[in-house]
XYZ file of C-alpha atoms in Angstrom:
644
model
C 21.739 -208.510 32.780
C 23.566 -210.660 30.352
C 24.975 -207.691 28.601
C 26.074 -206.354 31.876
C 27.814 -209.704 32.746
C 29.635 -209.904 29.500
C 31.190 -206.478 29.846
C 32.371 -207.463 33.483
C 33.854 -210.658 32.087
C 35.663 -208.290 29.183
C 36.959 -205.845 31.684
C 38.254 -208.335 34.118
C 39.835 -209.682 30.724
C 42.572 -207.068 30.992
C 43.562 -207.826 34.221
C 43.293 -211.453 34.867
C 45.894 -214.025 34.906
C 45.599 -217.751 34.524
C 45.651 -219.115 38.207
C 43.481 -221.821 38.414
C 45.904 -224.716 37.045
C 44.341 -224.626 33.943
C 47.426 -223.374 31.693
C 46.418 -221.456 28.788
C 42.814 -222.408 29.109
C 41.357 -218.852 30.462
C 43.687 -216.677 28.241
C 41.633 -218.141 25.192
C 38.212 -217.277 26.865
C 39.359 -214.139 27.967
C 40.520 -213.389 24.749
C 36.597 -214.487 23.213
C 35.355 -212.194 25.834
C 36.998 -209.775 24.883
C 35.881 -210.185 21.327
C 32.321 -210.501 22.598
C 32.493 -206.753 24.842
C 33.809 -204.538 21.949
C 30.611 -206.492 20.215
C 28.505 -204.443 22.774
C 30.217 -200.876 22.766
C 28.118 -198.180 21.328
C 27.891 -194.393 20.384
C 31.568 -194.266 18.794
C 32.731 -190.582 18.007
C 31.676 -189.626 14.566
C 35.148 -188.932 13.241
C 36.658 -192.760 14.331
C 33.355 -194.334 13.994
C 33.562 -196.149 10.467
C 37.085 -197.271 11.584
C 36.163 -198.603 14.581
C 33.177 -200.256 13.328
C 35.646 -201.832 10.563
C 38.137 -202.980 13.332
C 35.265 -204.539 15.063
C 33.350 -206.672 12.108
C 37.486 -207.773 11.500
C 37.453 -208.742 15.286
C 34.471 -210.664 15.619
C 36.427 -212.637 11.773
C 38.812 -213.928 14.587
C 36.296 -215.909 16.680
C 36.077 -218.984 14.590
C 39.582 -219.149 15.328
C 39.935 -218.871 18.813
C 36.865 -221.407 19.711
C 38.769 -223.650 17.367
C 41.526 -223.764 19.291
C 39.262 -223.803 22.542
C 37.515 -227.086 21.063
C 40.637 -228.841 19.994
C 42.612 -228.565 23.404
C 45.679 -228.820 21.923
C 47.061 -225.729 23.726
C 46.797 -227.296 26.735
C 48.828 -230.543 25.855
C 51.861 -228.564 24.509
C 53.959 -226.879 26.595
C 56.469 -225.059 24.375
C 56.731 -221.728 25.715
C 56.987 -220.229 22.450
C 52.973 -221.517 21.986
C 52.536 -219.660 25.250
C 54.393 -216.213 24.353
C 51.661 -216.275 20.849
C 48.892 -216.785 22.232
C 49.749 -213.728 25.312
C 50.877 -211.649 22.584
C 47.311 -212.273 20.589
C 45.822 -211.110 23.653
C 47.887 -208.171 24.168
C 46.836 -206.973 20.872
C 43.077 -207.907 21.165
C 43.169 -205.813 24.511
C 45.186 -202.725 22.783
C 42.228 -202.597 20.336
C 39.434 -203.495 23.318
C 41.071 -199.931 25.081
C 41.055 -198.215 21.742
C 38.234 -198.764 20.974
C 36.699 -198.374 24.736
C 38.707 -194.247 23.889
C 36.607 -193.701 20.709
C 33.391 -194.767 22.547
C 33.159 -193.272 25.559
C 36.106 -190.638 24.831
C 35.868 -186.232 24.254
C 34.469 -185.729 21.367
C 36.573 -182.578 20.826
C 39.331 -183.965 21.927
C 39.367 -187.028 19.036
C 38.334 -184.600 16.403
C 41.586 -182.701 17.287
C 43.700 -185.377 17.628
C 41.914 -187.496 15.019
C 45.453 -187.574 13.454
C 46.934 -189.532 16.747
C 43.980 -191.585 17.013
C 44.110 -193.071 13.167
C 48.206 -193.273 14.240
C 47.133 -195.724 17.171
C 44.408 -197.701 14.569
C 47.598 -198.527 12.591
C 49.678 -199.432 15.239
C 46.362 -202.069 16.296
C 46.583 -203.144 12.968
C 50.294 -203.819 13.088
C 50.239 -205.755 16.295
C 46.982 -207.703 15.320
C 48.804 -208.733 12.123
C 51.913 -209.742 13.821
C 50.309 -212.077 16.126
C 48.673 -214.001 13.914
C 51.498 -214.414 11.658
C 53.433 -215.888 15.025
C 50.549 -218.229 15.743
C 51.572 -222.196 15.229
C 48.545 -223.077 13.376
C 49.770 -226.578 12.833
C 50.633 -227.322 16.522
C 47.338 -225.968 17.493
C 45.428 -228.248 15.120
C 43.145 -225.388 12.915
C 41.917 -226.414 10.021
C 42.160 -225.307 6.449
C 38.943 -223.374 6.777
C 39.486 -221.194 9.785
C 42.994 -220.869 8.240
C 41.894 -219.165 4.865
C 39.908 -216.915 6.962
C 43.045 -215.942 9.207
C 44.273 -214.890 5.959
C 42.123 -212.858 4.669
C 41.231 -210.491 8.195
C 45.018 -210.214 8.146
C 44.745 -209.035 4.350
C 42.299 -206.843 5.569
C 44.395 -205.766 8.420
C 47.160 -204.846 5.966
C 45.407 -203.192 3.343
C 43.723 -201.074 6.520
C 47.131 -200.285 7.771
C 48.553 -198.887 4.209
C 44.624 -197.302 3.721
C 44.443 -193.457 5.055
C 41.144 -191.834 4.548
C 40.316 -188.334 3.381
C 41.162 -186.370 6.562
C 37.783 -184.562 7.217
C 39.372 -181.128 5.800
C 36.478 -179.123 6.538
C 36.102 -180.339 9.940
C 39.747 -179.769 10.209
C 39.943 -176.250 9.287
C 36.748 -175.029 11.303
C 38.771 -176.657 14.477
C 41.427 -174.302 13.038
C 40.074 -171.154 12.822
C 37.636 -171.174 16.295
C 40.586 -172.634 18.334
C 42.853 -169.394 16.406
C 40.763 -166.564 15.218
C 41.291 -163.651 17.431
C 38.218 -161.275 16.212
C 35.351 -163.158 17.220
C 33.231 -162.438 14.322
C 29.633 -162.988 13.311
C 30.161 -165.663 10.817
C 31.999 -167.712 13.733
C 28.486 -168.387 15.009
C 27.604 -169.999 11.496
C 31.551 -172.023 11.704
C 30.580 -173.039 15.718
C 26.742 -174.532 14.818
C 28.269 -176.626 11.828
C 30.629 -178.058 14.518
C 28.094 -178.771 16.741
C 26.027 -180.932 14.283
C 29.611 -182.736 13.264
C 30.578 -183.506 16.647
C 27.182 -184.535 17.592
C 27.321 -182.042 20.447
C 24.048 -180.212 20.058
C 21.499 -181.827 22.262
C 21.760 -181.450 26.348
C 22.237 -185.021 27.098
C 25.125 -184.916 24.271
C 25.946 -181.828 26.000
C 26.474 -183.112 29.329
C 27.891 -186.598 28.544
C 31.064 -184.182 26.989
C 31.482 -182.641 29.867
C 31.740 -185.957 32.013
C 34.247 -186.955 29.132
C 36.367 -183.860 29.616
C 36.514 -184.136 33.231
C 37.797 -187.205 32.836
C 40.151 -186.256 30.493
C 41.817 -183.520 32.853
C 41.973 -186.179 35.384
C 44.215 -188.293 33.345
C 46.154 -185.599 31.195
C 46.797 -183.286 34.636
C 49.020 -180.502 33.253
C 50.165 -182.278 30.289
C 47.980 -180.356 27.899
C 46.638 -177.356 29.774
C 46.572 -175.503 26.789
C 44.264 -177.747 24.713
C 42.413 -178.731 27.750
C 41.383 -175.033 27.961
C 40.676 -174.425 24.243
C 38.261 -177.929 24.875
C 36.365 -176.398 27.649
C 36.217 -172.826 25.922
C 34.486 -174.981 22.738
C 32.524 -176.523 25.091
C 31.257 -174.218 26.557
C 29.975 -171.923 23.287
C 28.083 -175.247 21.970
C 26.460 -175.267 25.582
C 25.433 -171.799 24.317
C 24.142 -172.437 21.491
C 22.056 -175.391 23.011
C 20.576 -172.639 25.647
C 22.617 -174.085 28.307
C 23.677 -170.928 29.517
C 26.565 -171.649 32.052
C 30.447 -171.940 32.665
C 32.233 -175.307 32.945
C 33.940 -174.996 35.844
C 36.830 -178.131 35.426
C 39.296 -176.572 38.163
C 40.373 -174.256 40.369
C 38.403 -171.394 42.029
C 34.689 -171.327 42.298
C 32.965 -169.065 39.777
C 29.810 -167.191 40.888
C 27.868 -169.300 38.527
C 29.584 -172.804 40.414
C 28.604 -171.049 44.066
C 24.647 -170.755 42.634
C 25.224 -174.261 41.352
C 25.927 -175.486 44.930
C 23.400 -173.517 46.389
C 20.502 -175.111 44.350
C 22.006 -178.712 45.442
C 19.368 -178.079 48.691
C 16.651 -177.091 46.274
C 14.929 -180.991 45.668
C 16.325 -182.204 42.215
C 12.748 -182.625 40.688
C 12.248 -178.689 40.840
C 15.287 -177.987 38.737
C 14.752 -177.448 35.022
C 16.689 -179.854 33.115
C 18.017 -177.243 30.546
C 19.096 -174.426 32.813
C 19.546 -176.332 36.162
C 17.374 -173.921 38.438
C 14.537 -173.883 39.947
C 11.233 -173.255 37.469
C 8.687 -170.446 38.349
C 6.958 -171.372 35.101
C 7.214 -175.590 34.944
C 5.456 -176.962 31.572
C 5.142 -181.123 30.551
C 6.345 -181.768 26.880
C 5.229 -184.775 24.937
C 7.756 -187.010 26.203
C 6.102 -186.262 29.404
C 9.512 -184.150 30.700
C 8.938 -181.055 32.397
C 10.816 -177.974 31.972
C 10.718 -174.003 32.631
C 9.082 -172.686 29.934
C 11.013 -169.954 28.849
C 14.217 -172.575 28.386
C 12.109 -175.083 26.508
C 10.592 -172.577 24.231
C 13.894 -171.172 23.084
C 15.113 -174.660 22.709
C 12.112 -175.554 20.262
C 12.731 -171.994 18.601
C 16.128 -172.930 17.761
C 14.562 -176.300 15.475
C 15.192 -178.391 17.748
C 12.409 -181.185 18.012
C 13.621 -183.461 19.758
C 13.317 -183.944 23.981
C 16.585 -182.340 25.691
C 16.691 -184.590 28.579
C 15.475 -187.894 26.635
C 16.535 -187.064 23.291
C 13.754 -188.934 21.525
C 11.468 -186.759 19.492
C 8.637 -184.630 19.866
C 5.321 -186.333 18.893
C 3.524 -182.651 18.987
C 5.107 -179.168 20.047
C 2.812 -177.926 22.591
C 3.591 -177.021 26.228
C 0.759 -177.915 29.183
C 1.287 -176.114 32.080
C 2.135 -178.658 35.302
C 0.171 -176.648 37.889
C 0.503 -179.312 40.077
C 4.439 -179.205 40.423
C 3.843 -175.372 40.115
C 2.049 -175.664 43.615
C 4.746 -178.269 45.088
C 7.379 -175.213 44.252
C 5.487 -172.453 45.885
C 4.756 -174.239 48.687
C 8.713 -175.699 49.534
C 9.700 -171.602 48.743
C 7.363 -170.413 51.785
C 8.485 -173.137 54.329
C 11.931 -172.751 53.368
C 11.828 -168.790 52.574
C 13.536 -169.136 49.097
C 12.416 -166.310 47.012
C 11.285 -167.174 43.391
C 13.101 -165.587 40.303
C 10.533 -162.899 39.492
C 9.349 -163.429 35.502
C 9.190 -160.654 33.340
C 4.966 -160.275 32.907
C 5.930 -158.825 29.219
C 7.095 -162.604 27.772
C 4.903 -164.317 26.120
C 4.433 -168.268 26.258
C 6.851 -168.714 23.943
C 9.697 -166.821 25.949
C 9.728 -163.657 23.693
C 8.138 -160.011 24.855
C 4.854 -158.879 22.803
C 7.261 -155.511 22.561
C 9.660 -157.091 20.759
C 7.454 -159.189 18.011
C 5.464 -156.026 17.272
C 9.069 -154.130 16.679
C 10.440 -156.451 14.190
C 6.717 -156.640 12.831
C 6.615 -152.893 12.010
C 10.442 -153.336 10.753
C 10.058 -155.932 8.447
C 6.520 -153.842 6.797
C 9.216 -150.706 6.469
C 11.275 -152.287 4.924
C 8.900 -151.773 2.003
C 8.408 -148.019 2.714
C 8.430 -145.380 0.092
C 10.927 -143.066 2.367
C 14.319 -143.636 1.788
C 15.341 -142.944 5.937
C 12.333 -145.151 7.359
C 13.318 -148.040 4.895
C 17.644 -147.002 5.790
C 16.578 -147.309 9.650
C 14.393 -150.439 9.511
C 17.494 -152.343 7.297
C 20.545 -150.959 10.356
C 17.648 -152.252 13.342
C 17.312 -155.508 11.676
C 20.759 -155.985 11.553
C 21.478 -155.159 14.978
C 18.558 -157.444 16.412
C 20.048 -160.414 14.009
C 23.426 -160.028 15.562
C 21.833 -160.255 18.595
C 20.720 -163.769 19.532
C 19.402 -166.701 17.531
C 15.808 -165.814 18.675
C 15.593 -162.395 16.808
C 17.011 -164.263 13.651
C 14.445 -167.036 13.921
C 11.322 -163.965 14.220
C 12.766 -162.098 11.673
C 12.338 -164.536 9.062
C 9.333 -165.544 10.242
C 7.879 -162.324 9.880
C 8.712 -162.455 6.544
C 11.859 -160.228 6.570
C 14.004 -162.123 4.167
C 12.339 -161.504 0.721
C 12.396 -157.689 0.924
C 16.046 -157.641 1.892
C 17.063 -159.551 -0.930
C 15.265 -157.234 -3.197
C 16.888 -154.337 -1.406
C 20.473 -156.040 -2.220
C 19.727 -154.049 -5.844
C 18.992 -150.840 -3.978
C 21.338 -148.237 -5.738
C 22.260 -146.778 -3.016
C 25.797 -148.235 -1.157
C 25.068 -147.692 2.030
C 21.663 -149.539 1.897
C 23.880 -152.247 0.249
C 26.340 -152.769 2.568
C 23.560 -152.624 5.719
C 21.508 -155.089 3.992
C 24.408 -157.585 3.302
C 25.202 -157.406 6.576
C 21.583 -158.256 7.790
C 21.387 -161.167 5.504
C 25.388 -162.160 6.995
C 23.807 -162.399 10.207
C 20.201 -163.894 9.419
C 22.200 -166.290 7.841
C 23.605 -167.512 10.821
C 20.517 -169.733 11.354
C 20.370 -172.960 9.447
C 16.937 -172.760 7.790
C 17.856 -168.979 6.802
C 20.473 -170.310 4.968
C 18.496 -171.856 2.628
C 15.789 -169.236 2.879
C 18.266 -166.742 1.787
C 19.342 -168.448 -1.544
C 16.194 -169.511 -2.799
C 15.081 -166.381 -2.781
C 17.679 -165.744 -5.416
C 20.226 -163.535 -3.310
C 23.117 -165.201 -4.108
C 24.282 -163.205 -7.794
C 22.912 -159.895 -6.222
C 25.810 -160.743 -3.082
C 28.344 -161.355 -5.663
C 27.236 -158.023 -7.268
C 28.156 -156.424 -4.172
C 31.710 -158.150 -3.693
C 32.715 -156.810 -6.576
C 31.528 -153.325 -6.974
C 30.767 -152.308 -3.387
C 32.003 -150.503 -0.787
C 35.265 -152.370 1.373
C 32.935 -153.011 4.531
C 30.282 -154.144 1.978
C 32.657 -156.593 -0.161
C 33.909 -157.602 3.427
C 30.556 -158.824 4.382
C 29.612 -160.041 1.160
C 32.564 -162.572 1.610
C 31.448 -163.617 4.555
C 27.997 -163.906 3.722
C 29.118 -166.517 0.842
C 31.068 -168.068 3.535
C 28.240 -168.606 5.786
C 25.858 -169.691 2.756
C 28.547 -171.998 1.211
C 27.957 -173.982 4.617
C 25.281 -176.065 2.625
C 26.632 -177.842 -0.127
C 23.950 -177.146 -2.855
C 24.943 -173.385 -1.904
C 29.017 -174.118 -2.675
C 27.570 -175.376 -5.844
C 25.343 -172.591 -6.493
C 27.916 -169.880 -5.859
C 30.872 -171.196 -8.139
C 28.013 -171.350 -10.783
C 27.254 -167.852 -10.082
C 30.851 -166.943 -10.721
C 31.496 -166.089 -6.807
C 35.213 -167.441 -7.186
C 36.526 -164.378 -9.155
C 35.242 -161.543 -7.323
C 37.136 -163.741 -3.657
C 40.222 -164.260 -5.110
C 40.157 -160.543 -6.096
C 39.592 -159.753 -2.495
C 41.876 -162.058 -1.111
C 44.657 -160.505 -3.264
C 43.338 -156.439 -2.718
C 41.229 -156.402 0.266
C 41.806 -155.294 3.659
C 43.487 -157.710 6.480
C 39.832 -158.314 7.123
C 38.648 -158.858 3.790
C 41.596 -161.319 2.806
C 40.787 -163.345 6.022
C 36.988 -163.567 4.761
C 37.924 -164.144 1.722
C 40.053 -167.024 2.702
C 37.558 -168.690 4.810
C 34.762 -168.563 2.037
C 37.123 -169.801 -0.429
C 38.799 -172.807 1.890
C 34.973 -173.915 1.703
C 34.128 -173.243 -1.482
C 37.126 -175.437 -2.651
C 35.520 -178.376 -0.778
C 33.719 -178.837 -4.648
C 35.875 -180.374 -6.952
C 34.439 -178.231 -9.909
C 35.200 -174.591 -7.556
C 38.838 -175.807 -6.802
C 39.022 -175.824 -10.701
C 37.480 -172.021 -11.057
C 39.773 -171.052 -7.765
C 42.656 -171.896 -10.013
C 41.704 -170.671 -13.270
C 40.783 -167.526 -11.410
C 44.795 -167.022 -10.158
C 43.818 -168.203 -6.285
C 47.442 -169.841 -6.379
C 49.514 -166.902 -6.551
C 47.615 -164.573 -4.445
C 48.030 -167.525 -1.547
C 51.932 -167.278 -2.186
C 52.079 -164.054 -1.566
C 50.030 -164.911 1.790
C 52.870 -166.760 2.742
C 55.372 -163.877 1.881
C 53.867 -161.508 3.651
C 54.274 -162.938 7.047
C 53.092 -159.885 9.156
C 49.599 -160.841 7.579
C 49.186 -163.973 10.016
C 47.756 -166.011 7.590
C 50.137 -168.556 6.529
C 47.925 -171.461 8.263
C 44.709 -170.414 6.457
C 46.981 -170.493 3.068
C 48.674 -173.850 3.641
C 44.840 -175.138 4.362
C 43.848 -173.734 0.850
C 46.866 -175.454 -0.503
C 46.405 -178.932 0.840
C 42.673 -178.817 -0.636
C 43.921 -177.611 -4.286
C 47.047 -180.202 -3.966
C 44.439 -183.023 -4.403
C 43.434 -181.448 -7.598
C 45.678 -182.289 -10.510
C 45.401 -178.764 -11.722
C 46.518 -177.727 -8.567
C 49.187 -180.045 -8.114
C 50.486 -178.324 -11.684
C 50.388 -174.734 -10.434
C 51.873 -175.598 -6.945
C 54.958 -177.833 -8.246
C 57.074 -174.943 -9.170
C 60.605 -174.688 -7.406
C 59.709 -171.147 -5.622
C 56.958 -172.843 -3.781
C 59.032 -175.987 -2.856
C 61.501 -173.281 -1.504
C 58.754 -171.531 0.393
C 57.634 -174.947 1.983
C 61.291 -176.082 3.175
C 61.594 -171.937 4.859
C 58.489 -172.840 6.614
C 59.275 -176.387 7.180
C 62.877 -174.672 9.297
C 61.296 -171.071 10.960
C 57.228 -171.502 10.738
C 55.357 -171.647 13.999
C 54.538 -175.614 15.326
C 51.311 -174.965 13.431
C 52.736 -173.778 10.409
C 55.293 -176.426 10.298
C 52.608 -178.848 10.790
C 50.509 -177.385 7.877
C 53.628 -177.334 5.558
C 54.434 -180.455 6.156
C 50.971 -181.639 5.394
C 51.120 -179.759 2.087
C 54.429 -181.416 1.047
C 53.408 -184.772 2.093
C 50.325 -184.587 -0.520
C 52.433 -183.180 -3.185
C 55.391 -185.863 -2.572
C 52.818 -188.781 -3.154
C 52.146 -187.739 -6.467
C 55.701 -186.327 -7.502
C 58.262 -187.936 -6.456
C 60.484 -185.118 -7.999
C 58.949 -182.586 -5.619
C 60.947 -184.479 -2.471
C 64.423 -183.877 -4.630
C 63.111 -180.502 -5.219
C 62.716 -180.256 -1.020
C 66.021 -182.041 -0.064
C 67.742 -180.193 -2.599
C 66.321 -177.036 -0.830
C 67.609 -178.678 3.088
C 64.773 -180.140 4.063
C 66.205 -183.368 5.004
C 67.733 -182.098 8.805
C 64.678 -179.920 9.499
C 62.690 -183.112 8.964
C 64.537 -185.803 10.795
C 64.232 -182.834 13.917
C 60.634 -182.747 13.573
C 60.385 -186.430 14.061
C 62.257 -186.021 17.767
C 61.142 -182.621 18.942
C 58.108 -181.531 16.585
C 54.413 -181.862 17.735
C 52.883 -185.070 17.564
C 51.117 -183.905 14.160
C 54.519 -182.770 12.816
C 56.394 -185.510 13.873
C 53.716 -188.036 11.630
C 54.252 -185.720 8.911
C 57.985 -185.673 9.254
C 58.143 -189.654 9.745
C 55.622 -189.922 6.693
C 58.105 -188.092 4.269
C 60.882 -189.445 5.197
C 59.150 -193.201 4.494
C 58.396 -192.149 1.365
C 61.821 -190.694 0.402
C 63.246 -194.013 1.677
C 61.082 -196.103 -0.696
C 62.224 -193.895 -3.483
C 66.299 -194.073 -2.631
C 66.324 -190.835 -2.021
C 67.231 -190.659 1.696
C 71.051 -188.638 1.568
């Protein structure tokens, strides 16, 4: 209760006036309530949260202050109106951080990770008016001592040095959010790319699940139209993590009713308490987990197959993993279905308890022991099945392993024989989908025999083999595994000599690969540089994003810096910079930005080259990401004189 009435006193803070004769007197509590609610919010997004944790702990410096001038009183002998206008602009700022950080709390989390950008653009500007206000406070007139003073000081210090401070961008983050929201062939190791952003955004567990969607709904409310397009690209991400999670549905934000929505509104009469909390329907099969939760059993099951151990609805974890059947409720169901004739989903009698048909466990059973036949077709046909059924669904990758399939495809990754090569590389692509495969799949030493492959296999078989290493690279001991393993080479081969395909795999394996300091090092040394230049030239490729991406990484390499300074690539930059797509120009821009902070000759290079108009443009009609960019570089060619 106490929490709940100092939130209502915080909220009430923004809209408040002083009415009750008392001058200043209530914009000084207001302004400690304030303080005292942003003290109580929780769950910030995972890509603002350490700087809104940092612009709290700098918030709560400020109280000694404010109940100093609350105990001295001296506000509300003076008059001045200049003491007045301070102290309203104090609380203007305190409630521009209050709504900032109310955003990053209760805000989409897809929608700050893609506009993380904007979001650390609004920290600064907190900063900036936090810092100002204090600096316009009459500490003299308002009777603070030398104390509190000093410690004024330093949270503006730390306010400054926070403003001027810009963390590592999340690059990897950044670049899956790139190539889900803009990949057109929706290919298996997207699955692998749309888990890892599921675990980054936190959006993996139901209740996560469905707290987004109430977030995005929101969001539509207040955007309208503005941003339809990333809107939609929000709710199409949202709704493959609600896939992955087993949540198998459409969000439906707008519009006309789907036939999924009309089902939705149908079960509304069904009472709430026979719904499964996963799938939303009514249960034939109800089972109690150890949080005491009850769910259909085919939903929970493929829940707890996917590793998940924790409780969807409560999220706490699972003290043991094993399902008792709630007859009782069972009964309760049957019983509503015959007074109110609704007819039961009829349940496949095949499944076992654990949602999966005896048929199908004794098939990848007998698959996984031919894989160690002596005939060359049974062992052929058992490797093409098993990758079919891992491409399938997250299930058949989960029994395959299981059944101990993994070990005798790595072996088979030596088979001399390409077409065995290139089906098993593609079995172990797509086992690798899953997680704990991931790990399965390099400790069992498969990782040289892959890069074996890349390099001497057939093109569908190098193809795969990329994006095997791509998937696998996902973990970092694996990026550090594969660079050891002299994987680099072989990529930057392909990326110069493959197929449109193969170049784009390659480029996604090696984009993570160069998250390791050491691989951006071999990437270089192994001639990545020029084979992404000639990405750029050859436009009709369509992957001038993916190359800038690359860039940026190796640009905060001083090797990379080296190879990237020359005069042709400037030139390249400044053509992009004036007739690249808004996401091109945006990536250019990035690129140039990183290089200009460590060269200053670089910007000559670039206004020597035009860049100067194209930038000041950017600033009024660019995207909000270019126009940072653009502002950014133009800052820094001010500092340096070098603004025409």
């Amino acid at each position: 209760m106490e929490r709940q009435r100092v939130m209502e006193r915080g909220e009430k803070a923004g809209v408040s006036s002083s009415s009750n004769g008392g001058g200043e007197v209530d914009v000084v509590v207001e302004m400690m309530d304030v303080i005292e609610v942003v003290g109580l919010y929780v769950g910030y997004r995972r890509t603002q949260r350490k700087e809104c944790l940092n612009l709290v702990r700098r918030l709560k410096l400020l109280l000694p202050l404010l109940e100093e001038i609350k105990e001295n009183g001296n506000y509300k002998l003076v008059s001045s109106e200049g003491l007045k206008t301070s102290l309203d602009n104090l609380k203007k700022a305190l409630l521009g951080a209050k709504k900032l950080l109310k955003k990053c709390s209760c805000g989409s989390k897809i929608y700050l990770a893609m506009e993380s950008e904007a979001v650390m653009s609004s920290f600064h500007a907190v900063y900036e008016k936090l810092n100002q206000a204090l600096d316009d406070l009459p500490y003299d007139e308002l009777g603070i001592s030398v104390e509190v003073k000093e410690q004024v000081e330093l949270t503006r210090m730390q306010l400054k040095r926070a403003k001027k401070r810009s963390d590592t961008q999340d690059i990897e983050l950044a670049m899956d959010m790139m190539v889900v929201f803009s990949k057109k062939d929706d290919r298996n190791a997207d699955s692998a790319i749309l888990e890892r952003l599921a675990i980054k955004l936190e959006l993996h567990a139901i209740p996560d699940l469905k707290a987004e969607e109430i977030a995005v709904r929101k969001l539509v409310k207040e955007r309208g139209v503005q941003n339809a397009e990333s809107i939609q690209q929000i709710n199409d991400l949202l709704g493959k993590f609600k896939q992955i999670a087993g949540v198998d549905e459409t969000i439906v934000l707008d519009g006309p009713f789907s036939s999924k929505s009309l089902q939705r509104c149908r079960s509304l009469l069904i009472p709430h308490e026979f719904l499964c909390p996963i799938t939303l329907e009514i249960m034939v099969d109800p089972v109690i987990v150890a949080t005491g939760q009850t769910y259909e059993r085919e939903s929970i099951q493929k829940w707890l197959n996917s590793k998940h151990r924790t409780c969807p609805k409560t999220g706490q974890t699972l003290g043991h993993l094993s399902l008792a059947s709630n007859f009782a409720l069972r009964n309760l169901i049957q019983e509503w279905c015959e007074k109110n004739n609704y007819e039961l989903p009829k349940k496949d009698a095949c499944l076992g308890s654990d949602g999966i048909s005896a048929e199908l466990k004794e098939e990848i059973s007998s698959l996984v022991q031919n894989l160690s036949s002596c005939e060359f077709e049974v062992r052929r046909e058992a490797i093409k099945k098993i990758r079919m059924l891992a491409k399938e669904n997250p299930d058949n990758r989960i029994l395959i392993a299981n059944y101990g399939g993994i070990p005798p495809l790595v072996q088979l990754l030596s088979y001399q024989d390409p077409n065995i090569q290139e089906h098993t590389v593609t079995a172990l692509l797509n086992l690798s989908i899953d997680e704990t495969n991931k790990k399965l799949v390099a400790r069992e030493g498969a990782i040289p025999a892959i890069v074996e492959i890349l390099q001497h296999g057939t093109n569908e078989a190098r193809e795969n083999s990329a994006a095997a290493l791509f998937s696998l690279s996902m973990l970092d001991e694996n990026k550090v595994l594969i660079g050891a393993s002299n994987g680099i080479r072989p990529l930057v081969h392909l990326l110069q000599n493959g197929t449109i395909r193969g170049k784009k795999d390659a480029a996604t394996a090696l984009f993570n690969l160069s998250l390791n300091q050491t691989n951006k090092s071999r990437a270089i040394k192994a001639g990545i540089i020029p084979a992404l230049l000639h990405l750029l030239e050859e436009k009709n490729l369509g992957m001038i994003d993916e190359a800038l991406s690359i860039f940026l990484l190796l640009a905060s390499h001083p090797e990379g810096r080296n190879e990237i300074g020359k005069l042709s690539f400037i030139k390249t930059l400044v053509e992009i910079i004036r007739n690249g797509t808004p996401k091109n120009k945006e990536c250019a821009l990035s690129v140039l930005l990183q290089l200009g902070l460590h060269n200053s000759s670089i910007i000559l290079a670039a206004l020597q080259y035009g860049v100067y108009e194209h930038l000041v443009e950017l600033t009024k009609s660019g995207t909000n990401r270019a126009q940072r960019k653009a502002n950014s570089i133009l800052q820094h060619m001010s500092k340096y004189g070098h603004i025409p």
